[in-house]
Short mmCIF file of C-alpha atoms in Angstrom, two decimals:
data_model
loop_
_atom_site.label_atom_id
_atom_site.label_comp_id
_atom_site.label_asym_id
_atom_site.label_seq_id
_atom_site.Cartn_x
_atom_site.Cartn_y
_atom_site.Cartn_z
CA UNK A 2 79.54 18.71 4.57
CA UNK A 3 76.90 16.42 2.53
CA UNK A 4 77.97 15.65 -0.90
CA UNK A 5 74.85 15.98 -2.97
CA UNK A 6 74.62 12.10 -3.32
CA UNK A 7 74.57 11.49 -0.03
CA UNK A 8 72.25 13.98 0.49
CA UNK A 9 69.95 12.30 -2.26
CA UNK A 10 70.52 9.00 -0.59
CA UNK A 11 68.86 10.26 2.59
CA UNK A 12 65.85 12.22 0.85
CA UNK A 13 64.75 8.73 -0.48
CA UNK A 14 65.36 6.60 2.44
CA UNK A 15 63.24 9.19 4.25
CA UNK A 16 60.29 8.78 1.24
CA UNK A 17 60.84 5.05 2.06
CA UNK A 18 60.01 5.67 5.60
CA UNK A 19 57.19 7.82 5.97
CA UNK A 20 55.65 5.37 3.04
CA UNK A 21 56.83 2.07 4.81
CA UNK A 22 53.21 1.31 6.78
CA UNK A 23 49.82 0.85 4.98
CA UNK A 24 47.26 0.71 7.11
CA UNK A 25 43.17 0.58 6.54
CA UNK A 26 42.06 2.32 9.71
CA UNK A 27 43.10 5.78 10.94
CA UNK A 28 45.39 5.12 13.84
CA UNK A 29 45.68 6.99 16.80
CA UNK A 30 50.09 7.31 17.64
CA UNK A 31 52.07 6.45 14.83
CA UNK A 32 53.58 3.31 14.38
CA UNK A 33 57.39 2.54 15.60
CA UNK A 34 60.35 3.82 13.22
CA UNK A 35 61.41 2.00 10.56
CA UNK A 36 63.07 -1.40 11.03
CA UNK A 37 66.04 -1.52 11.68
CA UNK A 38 67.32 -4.21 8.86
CA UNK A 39 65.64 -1.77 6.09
CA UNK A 40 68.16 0.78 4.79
CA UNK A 41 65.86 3.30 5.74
CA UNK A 42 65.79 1.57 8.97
CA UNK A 43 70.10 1.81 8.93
CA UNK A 44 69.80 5.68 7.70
CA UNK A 45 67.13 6.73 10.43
CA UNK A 46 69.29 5.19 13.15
CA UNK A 47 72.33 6.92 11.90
CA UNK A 48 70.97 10.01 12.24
CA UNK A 49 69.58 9.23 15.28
CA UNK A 50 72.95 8.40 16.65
CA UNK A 51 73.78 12.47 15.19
CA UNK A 52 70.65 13.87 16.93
CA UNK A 53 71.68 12.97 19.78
CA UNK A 54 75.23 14.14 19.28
CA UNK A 55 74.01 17.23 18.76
CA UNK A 56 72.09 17.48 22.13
CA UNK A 57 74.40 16.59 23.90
CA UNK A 58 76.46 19.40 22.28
CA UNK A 59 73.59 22.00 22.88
CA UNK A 60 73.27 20.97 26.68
CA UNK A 61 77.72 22.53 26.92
CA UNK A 62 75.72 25.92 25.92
CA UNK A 63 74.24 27.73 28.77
CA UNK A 64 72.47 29.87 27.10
CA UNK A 65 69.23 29.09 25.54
CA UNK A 66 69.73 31.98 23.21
CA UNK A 67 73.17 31.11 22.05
CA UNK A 68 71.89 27.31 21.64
CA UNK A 69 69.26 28.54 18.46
CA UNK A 70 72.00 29.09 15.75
CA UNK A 71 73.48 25.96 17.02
CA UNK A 72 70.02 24.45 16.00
CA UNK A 73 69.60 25.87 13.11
CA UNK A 74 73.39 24.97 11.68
CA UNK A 75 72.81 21.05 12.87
CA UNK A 76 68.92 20.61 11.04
CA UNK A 77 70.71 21.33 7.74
CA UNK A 78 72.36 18.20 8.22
CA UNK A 79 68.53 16.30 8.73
CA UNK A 80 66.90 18.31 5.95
CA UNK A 81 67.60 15.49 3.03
CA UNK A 82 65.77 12.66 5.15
CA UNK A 83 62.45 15.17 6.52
CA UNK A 84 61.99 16.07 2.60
CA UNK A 85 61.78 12.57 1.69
CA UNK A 86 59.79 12.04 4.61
CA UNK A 87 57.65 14.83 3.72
CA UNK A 88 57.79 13.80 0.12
CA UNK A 89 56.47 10.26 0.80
CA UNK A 90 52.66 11.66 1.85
CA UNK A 91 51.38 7.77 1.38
CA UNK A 92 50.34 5.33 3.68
CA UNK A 93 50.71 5.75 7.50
CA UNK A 94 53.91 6.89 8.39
CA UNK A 95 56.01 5.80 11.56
CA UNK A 96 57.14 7.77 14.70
CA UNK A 97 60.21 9.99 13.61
CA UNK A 98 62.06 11.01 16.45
CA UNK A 99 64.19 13.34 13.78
CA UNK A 100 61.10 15.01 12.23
CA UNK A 101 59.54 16.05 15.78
CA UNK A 102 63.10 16.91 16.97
CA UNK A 103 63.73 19.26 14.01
CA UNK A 104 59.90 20.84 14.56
CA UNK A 105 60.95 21.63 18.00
CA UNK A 106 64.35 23.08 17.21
CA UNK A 107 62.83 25.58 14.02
CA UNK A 108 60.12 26.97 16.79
CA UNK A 109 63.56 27.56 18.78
CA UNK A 110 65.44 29.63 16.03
CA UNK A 111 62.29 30.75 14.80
CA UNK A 112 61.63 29.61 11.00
CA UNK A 113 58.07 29.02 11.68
CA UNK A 114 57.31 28.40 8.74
CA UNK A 115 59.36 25.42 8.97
CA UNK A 116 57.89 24.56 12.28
CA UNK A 117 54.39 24.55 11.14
CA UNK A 118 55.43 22.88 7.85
CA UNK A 119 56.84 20.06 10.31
CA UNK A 120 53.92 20.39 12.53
CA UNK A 121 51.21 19.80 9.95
CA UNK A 122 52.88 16.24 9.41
CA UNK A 123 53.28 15.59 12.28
CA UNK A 124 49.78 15.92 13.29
CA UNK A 125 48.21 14.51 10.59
CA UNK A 126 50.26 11.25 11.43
CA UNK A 127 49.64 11.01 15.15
CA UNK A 128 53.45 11.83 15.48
CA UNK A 129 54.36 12.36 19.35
CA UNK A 130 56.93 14.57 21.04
CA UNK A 131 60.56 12.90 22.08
CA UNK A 132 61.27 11.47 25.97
CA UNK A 133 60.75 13.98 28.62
CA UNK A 134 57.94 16.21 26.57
CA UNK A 135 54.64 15.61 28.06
CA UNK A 136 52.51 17.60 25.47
CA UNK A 137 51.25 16.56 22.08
CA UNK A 138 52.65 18.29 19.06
CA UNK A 139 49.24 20.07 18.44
CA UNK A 140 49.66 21.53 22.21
CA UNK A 141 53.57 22.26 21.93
CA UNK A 142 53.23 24.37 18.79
CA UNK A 143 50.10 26.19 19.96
CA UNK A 144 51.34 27.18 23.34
CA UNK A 145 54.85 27.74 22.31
CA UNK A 146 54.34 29.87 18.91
CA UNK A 147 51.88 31.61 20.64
CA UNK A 148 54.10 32.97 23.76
CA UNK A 149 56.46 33.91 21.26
CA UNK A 150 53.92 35.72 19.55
CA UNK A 151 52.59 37.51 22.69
CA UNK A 152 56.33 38.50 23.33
CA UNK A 153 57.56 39.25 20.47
CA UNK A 154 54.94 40.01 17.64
CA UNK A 155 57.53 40.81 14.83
CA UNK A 156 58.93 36.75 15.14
CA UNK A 157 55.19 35.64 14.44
CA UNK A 158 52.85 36.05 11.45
CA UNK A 159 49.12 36.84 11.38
CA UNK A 160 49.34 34.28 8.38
CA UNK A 161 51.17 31.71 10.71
CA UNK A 162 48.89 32.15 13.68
CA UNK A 163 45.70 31.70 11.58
CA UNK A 164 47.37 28.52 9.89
CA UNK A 165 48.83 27.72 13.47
CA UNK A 166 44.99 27.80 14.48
CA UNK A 167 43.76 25.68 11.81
CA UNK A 168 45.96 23.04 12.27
CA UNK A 169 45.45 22.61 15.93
CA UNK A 170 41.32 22.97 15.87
CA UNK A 171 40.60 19.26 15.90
CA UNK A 172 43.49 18.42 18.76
CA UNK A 173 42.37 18.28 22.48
CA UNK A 174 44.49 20.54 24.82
CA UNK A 175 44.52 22.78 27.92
CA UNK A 176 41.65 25.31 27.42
CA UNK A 177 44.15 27.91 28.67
CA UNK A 178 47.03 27.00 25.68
CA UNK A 179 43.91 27.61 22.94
CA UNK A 180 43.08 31.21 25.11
CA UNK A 181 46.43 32.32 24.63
CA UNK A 182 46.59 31.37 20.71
CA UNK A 183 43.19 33.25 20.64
CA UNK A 184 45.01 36.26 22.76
CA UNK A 185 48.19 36.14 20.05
CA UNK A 186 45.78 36.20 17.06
CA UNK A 187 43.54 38.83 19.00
CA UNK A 188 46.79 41.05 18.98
CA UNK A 189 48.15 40.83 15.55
CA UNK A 190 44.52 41.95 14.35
CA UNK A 191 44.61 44.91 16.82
CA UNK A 192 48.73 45.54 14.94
CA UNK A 193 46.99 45.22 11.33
CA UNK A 194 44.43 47.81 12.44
CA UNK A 195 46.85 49.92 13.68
CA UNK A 196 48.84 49.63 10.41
CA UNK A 197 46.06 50.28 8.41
CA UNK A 198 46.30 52.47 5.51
CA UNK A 199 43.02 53.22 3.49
CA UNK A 200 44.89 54.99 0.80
CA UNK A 201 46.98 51.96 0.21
CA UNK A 202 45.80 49.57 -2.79
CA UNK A 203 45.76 46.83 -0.99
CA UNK A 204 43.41 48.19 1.22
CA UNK A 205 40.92 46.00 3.16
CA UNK A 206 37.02 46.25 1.75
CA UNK A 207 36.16 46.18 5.83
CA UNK A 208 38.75 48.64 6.40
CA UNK A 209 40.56 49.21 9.81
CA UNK A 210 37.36 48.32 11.50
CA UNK A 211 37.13 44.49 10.08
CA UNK A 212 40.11 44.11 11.71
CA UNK A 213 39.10 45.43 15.06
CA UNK A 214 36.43 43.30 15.11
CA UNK A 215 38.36 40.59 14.56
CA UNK A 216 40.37 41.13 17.09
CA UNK A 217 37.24 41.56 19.40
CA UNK A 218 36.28 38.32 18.36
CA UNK A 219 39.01 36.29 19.50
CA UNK A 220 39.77 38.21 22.19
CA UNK A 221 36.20 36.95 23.56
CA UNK A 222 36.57 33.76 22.52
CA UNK A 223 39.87 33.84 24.61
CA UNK A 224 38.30 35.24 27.87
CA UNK A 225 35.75 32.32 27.42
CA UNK A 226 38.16 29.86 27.78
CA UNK A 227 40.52 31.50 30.34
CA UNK A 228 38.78 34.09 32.53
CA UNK A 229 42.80 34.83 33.54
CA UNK A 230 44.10 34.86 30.31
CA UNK A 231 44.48 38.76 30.61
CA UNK A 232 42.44 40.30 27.24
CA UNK A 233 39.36 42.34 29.66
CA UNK A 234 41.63 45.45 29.00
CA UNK A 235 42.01 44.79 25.19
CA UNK A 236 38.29 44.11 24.98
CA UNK A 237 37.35 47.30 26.83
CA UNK A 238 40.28 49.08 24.79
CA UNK A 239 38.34 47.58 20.99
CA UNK A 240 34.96 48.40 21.84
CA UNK A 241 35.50 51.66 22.89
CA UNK A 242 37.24 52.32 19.54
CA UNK A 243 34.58 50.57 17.59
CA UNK A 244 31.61 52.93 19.57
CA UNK A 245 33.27 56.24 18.14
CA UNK A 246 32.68 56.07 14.39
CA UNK A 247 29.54 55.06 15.21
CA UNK A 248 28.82 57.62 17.28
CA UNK A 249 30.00 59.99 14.94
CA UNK A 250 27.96 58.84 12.32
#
C-alpha cells in the first residue's frame, strides 16, 4: 500500500516531469523522459521498473478478460505520479511510458473517462504509444473506444464518443478507424432516439427527430470514408423513419 507521503512524493515528481522541458516551437514527438540523475528522473524509472513487473504478471493470465481487474488494481499504484503529471500543464512535457501505459490499460477495464482524460494529454504533447504499438494515441483511442462502442454500447458514452471525436479531429489516421468512430456515434444517436421521451423535462427542443438526423449525418459521413464500413442499412433504416412524419403531415 502507498502511505499518503509517498504518494505525495510521486504526485510532485510527476508535476516536475511533465514541466521539466520549455520549449519555443511546437514539437512534433515529445521529448525523452526525464533524466535520469533528477529525482523525478529516479521516481519515473522506479516505476518503470513496476510497469513492467506488472506486464509481465498480466502476460501468466490467459485471459484477456480476467487480465482488466488486474489492470485496474496495478494503475492505482501510478495514479500519484499521472496527477502530477497532469497537474504540471506547463512547458513541453517528455515521453511517459507510464502515462500512455495507464491510457491503454483504462480503455482495457473500461474507465473511459480516464482513458480520454489520459488521451487528451497525451495528444496535446505528441506523446507516442510503448514498443510493439504501431498506431498513434489519436488512432489507438479512436479505433479501440469505438469497437467497444459498436459492441457493446452500454460501456461507451454519447458524451465520450463526441469528446472522443473532438480530440482526435486534427490527428491523421486510417480513413476506415474515423468511419467506424462516425458508425459508433451514428448508433448512440439512433439509441437516444429510441429512448426518447417527449413528456420528459429534459426533453430535446428537436425532439426524437434531431437525433435521427444526427445519426443520418454521421452515418454518411462514415460511408464516405469507408464504402465497407457497413451503415447502407442504418441509412436506409433513418430515412425511411424520417419520410413518415413528414408524410403524415
Amino acid at each position: 500500500m502507498i502511505t499518503p507521503f509517498r504518494r505525495r512524493q510521486q504526485m510532485v515528481r510527476g508535476l516536475m516531469s511533465g514541466a521539466a522541458v520549455r520549449a519555443a516551437s511546437i514539437a512534433t514527438v515529445a521529448p525523452a523522459a526525464p533524466a535520469a540523475d533528477s529525482p523525478a528522473g529516479q521516481e519515473y524509472a522506479a516505476l518503470r521498473v513496476l510497469l513492467h513487473d506488472n506486464r509481465r504478471a498480466l502476460t501468466d493470465i490467459a485471459s484477456h478478460e480476467a487480465r482488466n481487474p488486474r489492470k485496474a488494481e496495478f494503475a492505482k499504484a501510478f495514479a500519484p505520479w499521472i496527477e502530477g503529471v497532469l497537474a504540471s500543464e506547463s512547458g513541453e512535457a517528455t515521453q511517459d511510458e507510464i502515462l500512455v501505459t495507464n491510457m491503454i490499460w483504462a480503455v482495457d477495464y473500461r474507465d473511459i473517462d480516464y482513458a480520454l482524460r489520459l488521451g487528451a494529454y497525451a495528444i496535446r504533447h505528441h506523446l507516442v504509444l510503448p514498443d510493439g504499438y504501431t498506431r498513434s494515441v489519436a488512432c489507438f483511442l479512436a479505433e479501440d473506444i469505438a469497437h467497444l462502442a459498436l459492441s457493446n454500447a452500454e460501456a461507451v458514452t454519447i458524451d465520450q464518443l463526441l469528446l472522443l471525436r473532438e480530440l482526435v479531429s486534427q490527428s491523421d489516421m486510417p480513413d476506415p478507424v474515423m468511419a467506424r468512430l462516425g458508425k459508433a456515434i451514428g448508433r448512440a444517436f439512433v439509441a437516444k432516439a429510441d429512448a426518447f421521451d417527449p413528456a420528459a423535462d429534459n426533453a430535446s427542443a428537436g425532439g426524437k427527430a434531431a437525433y435521427q438526423t444526427e445519426a443520418l449525418v454521421n452515418f454518411r459521413r462514415a460511408l464516405e470514408l469507408d464504402k465497407s464500413v457497413g451503415v447502407k442499412k442504418d441509412i436506409e433504416r433513418l430515412e425511411r423513419q424520417l419520410k413518415e412524419p413528414a408524410a403524415q403531415a
